[in-house]
Coordinates of C-alpha atoms and ligand atoms in Angstrom, one line a residue:
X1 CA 104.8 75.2 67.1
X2 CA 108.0 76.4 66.2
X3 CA 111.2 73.5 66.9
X4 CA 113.5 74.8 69.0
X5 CA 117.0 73.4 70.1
X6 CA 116.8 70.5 72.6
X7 CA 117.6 71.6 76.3
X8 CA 119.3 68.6 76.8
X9 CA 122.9 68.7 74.6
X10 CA 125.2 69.2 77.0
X11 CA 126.1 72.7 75.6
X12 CA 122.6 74.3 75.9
X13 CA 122.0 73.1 79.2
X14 CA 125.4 74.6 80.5
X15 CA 123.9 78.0 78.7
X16 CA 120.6 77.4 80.5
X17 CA 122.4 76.7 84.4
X18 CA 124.8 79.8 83.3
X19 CA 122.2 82.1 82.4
X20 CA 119.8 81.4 85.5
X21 CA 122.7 81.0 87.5
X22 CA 121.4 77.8 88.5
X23 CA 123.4 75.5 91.0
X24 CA 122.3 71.8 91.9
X25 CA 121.2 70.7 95.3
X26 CA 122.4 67.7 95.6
X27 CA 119.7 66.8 98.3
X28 CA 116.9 67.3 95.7
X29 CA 118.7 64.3 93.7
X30 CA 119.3 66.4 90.7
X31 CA 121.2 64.7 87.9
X32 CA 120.0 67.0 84.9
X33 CA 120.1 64.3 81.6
X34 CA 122.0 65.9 78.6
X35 CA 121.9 63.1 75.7
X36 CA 118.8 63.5 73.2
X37 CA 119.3 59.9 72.6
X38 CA 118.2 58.3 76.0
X39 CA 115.0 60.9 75.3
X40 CA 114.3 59.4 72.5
X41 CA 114.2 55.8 74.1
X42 CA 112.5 56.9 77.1
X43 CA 109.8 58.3 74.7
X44 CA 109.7 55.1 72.4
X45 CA 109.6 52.8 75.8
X46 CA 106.7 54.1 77.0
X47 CA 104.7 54.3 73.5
X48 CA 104.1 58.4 74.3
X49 CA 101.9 59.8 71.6
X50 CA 98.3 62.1 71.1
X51 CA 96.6 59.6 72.9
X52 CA 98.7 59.8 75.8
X53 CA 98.5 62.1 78.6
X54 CA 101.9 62.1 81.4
X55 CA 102.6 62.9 84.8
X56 CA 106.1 64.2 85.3
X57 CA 108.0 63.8 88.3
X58 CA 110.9 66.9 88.5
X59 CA 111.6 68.3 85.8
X60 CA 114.5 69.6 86.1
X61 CA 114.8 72.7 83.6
X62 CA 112.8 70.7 81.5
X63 CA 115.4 68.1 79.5
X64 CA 112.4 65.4 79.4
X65 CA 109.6 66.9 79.6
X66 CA 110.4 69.0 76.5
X67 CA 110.6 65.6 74.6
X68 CA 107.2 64.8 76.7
X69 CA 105.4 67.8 75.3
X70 CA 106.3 67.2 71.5
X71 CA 105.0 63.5 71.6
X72 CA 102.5 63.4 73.9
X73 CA 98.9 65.3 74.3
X74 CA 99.6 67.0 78.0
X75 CA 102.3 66.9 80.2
X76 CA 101.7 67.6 84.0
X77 CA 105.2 67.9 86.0
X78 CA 105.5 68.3 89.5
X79 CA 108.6 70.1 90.5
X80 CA 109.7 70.8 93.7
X81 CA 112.4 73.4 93.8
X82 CA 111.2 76.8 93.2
X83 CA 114.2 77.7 91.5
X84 CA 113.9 76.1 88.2
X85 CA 110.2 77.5 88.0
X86 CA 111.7 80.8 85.9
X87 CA 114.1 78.3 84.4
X88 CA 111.3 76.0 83.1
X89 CA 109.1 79.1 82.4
X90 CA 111.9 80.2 79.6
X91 CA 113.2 76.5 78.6
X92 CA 109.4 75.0 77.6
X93 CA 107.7 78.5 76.8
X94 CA 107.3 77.1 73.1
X95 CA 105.2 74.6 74.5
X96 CA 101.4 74.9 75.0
X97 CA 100.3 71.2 76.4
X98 CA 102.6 71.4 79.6
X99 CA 101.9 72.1 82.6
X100 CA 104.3 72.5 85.3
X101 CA 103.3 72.1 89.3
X102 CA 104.8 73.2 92.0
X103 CA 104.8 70.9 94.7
X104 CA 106.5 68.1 96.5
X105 CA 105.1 64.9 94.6
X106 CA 104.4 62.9 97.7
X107 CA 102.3 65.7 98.8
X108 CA 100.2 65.5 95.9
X109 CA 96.8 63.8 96.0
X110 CA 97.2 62.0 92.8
X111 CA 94.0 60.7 92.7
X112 CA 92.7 64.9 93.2
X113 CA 95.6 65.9 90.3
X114 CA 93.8 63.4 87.6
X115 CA 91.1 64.5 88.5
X116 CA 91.7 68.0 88.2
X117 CA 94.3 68.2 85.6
X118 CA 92.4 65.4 83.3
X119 CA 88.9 65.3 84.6
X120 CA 86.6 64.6 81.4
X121 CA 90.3 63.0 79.0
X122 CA 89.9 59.7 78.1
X123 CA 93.1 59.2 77.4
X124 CA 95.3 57.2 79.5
X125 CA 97.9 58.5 81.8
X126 CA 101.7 57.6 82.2
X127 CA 104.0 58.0 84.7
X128 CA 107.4 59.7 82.9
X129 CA 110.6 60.7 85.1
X130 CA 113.8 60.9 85.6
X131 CA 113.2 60.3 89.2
X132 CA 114.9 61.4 92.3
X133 CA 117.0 58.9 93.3
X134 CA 117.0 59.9 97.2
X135 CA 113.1 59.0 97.4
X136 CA 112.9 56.5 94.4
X137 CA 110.7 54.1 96.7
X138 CA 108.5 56.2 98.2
X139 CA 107.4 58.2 95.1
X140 CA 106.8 54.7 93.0
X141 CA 104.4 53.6 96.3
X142 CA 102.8 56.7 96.1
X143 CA 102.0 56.3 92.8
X144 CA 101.0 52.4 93.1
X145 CA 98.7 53.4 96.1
X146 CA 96.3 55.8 94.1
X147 CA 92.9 54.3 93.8
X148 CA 92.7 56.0 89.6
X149 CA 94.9 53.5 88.0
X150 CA 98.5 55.5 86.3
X151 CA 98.0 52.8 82.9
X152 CA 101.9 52.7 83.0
X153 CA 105.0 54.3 84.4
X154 CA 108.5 54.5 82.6
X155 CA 110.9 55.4 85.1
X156 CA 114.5 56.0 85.6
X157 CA 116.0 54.9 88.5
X158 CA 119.8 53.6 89.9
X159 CA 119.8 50.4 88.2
X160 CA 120.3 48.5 91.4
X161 CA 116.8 49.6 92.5
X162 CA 115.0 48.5 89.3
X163 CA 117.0 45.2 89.5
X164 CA 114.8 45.3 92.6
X165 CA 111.6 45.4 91.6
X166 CA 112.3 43.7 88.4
X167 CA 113.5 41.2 90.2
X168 CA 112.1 36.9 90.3
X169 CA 111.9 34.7 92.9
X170 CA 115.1 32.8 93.6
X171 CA 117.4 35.5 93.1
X172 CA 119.8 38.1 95.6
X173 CA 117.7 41.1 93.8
X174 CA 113.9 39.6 95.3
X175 CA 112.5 41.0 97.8
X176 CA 109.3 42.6 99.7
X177 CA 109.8 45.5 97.4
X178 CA 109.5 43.4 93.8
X179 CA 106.3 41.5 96.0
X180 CA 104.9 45.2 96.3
X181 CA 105.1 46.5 93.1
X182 CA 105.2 43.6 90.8
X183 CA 101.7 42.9 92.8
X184 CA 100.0 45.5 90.9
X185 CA 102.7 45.5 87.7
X186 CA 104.1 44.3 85.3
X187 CA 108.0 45.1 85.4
X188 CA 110.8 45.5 83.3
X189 CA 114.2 46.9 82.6
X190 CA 114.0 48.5 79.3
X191 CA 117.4 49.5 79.0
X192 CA 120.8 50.8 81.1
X193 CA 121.4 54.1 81.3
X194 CA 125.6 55.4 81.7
X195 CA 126.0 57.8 84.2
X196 CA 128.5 59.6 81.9
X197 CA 125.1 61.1 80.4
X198 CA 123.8 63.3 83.2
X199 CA 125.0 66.8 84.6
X200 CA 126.4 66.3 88.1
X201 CA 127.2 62.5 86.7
X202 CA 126.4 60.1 89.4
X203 CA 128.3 57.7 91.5
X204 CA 126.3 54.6 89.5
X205 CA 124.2 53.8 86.3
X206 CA 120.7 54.3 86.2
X207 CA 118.1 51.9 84.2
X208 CA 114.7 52.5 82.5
X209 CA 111.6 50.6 84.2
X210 CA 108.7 49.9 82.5
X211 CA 105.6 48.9 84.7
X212 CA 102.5 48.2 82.9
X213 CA 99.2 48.4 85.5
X214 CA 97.9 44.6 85.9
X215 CA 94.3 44.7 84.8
X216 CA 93.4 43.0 88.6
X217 CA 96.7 42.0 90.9
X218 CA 99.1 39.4 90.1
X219 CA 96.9 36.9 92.5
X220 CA 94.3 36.9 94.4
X221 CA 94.6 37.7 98.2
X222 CA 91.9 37.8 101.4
X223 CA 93.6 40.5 103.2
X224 CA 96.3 42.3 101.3
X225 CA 97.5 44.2 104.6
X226 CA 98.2 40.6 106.0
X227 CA 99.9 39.7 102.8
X228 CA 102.1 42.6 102.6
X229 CA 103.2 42.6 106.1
X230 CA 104.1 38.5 105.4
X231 CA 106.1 39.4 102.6
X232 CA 107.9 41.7 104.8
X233 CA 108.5 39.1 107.3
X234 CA 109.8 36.6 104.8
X235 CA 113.3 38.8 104.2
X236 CA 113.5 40.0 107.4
X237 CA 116.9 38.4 107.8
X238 CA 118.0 36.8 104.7
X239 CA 120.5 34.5 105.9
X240 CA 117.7 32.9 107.8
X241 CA 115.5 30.4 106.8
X242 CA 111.7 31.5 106.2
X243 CA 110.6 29.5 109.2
X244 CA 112.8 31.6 111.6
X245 CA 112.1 34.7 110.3
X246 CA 108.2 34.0 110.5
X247 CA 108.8 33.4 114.0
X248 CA 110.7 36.6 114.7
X249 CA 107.7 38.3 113.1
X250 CA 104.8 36.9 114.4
X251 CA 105.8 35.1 118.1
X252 CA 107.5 32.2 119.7
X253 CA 105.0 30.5 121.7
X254 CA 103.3 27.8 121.1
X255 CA 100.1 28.5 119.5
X256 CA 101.8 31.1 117.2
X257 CA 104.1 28.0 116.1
X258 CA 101.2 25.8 115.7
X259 CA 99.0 28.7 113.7
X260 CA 102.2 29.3 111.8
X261 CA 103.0 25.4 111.3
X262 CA 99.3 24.3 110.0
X263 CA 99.3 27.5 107.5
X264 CA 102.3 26.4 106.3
X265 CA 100.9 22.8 105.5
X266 CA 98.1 23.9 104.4
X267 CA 99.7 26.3 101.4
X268 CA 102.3 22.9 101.2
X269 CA 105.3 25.4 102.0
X270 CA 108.4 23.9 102.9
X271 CA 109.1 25.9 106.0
X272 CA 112.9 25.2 105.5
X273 CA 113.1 27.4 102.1
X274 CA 114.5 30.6 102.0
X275 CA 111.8 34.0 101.9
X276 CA 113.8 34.6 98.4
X277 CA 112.5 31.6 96.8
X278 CA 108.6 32.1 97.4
X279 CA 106.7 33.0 94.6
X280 CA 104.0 35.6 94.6
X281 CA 101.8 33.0 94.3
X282 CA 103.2 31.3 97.1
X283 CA 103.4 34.1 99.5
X284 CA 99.5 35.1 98.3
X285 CA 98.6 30.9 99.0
X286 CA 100.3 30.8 102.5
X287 CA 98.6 34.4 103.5
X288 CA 95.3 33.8 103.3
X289 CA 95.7 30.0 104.8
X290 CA 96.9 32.3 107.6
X291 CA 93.8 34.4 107.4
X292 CA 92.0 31.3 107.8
X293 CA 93.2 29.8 110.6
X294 CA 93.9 33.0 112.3
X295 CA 94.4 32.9 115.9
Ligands
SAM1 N1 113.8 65.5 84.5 C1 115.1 66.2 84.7 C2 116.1 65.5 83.8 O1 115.9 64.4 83.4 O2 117.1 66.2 83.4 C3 115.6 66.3 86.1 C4 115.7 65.0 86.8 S1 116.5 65.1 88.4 C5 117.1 63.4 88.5 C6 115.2 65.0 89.6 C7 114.3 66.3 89.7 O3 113.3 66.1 90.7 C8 115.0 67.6 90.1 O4 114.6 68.6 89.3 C9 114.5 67.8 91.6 O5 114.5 69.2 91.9 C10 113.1 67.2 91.5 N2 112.6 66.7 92.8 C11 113.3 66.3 93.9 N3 112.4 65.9 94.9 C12 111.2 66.1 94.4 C13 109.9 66.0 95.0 N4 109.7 65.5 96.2 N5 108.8 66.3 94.2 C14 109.0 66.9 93.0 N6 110.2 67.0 92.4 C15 111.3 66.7 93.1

């Protein structure tokens, strides 16, 4: 395969936008990356190689996934605005071992696309993107909920988000949405990312998340709806202590309290803590004692 310029140096991608007369929609999220360097580190961070197969999310005209497709066995990248289709058709001709989507990525029945796209490959598959920031949440549950396990994901995101979900008990950044994901795995910051590297540049810097699948969830829970929704209650308010904001959720009267009170004993949880300072282990302890003694 012949090596061709990277698309994303600043100069060649202003040839690329010029020559498609291409202009960004800022309600896709697109922030094209033009620095070779972060590709490299995205690449290294999430160990892509021949034995790897990746799931793209928007590619853009094709600044990642052009890295993706010279380290990795097949690249699969969902993009959603039919514009850049002739763009990416020209940018990653020279490249056999991608294939580009079009589709919205929530739409997408990921458990039907690696089925389809990498039926009999044993390989693992990774999650790879440069995400959209506008629906940053709602593509990384979408990708948690599908039964096939993605191995690992190595996503960029604004860094306040991955503080988020990277985030430990105790601290302003915890919440119900580092419960959700750090339930099924493994999360890290891998590095910062300037927003003086992307084309529009955004209003804040971005970060590099690594999650690496659990092999079974981070504990153990007897009804993981009941769980969730707990977790959810817990930072309802976060000024509030975990004991009013448990009432707000499930009901003042008395035999909530009292149902609420005993499961609280039970999983020897100091009803006068904050929701921020509950473990997962905690929260998972204090679920399924309510599940027990459910009303
Ligand atoms: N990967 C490219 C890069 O790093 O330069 C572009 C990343 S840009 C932040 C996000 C990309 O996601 C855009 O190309 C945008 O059109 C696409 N996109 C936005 N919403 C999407 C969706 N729901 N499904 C698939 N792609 C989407």
């Amino acid at each position: 395969m012949k090596e061709q310029r990277d698309i994303a140096t600043p100069s060649r991608t202003r040839e690329i936008l010029a020559k498609h007369g291409f202009t960004f929609k800022k309600s896709l999220g697109q922030n094209f990356l033009t620095d070779p360097n972060i590709l490299r580190k995205i690449v290294a961070a999430g160990d892509i190689n021949q034995e790897t197969n990746v799931i793209e999310v928007g590619p853009g005209i094709g600044a990642l996934t052009e890295y993706l497709a010279r380290a990795a066995h097949r690249v699969v990248a969902f993009e959603i605005d039919d514009r850049l289709l002739p763009v990416l058709a020209d940018t990653l001709a020279p490249y056999e071992n991608v294939t580009i989507v079009h589709q919205d990525i929530l739409k997408a029945h990921i458990d039907q696309v690696l089925q389809e796209q990498f039926a009999d490959d044993r390989r693992p598959v990774k999650v790879v993107a440069n995400l959209p920031y506008y629906i940053t949440t709602p593509i990384m549950m979408h990708f948690l909920d599908a039964k096939a396990p993605i191995a690992e994901m190595v996503v960029m995101m604004q860094k306040e988000v991955a503080d988020r979900i990277s985030a430990k008990p105790g601290t302003k950044a915890y919440g119900s949405l580092s419960i959700a994901v750090q339930y099924y795995m493994e999360a890290s910051i891998a590095f910062i990312v300037p927003k003086t590297v992307f084309v529009p540049q955004p209003n804040v810097d971005s970060a590099i998340l690594t999650l690496t699948r659990r092999p079974k969830p981070a504990v153990t829970v007897t009804n993981e709806a009941a769980f969730f929704a707990l977790t959810k209650a817990a930072f309802l308010q976060r000024r509030k202590t975990f004991w009013n904001n448990l009432q707000s959720y499930y009901g003042k009267d008395e035999a909530t309290k009292a149902w609420l009170q005993q499961s609280l004993q039970v999983a020897a949880i100091d009803p006068k803590r904050r929701g921020e300072t509950l473990s997962l282990e905690e929260f998972a302890r204090l679920s399924n004692a309510m599940e027990a003694g459910k009303l």
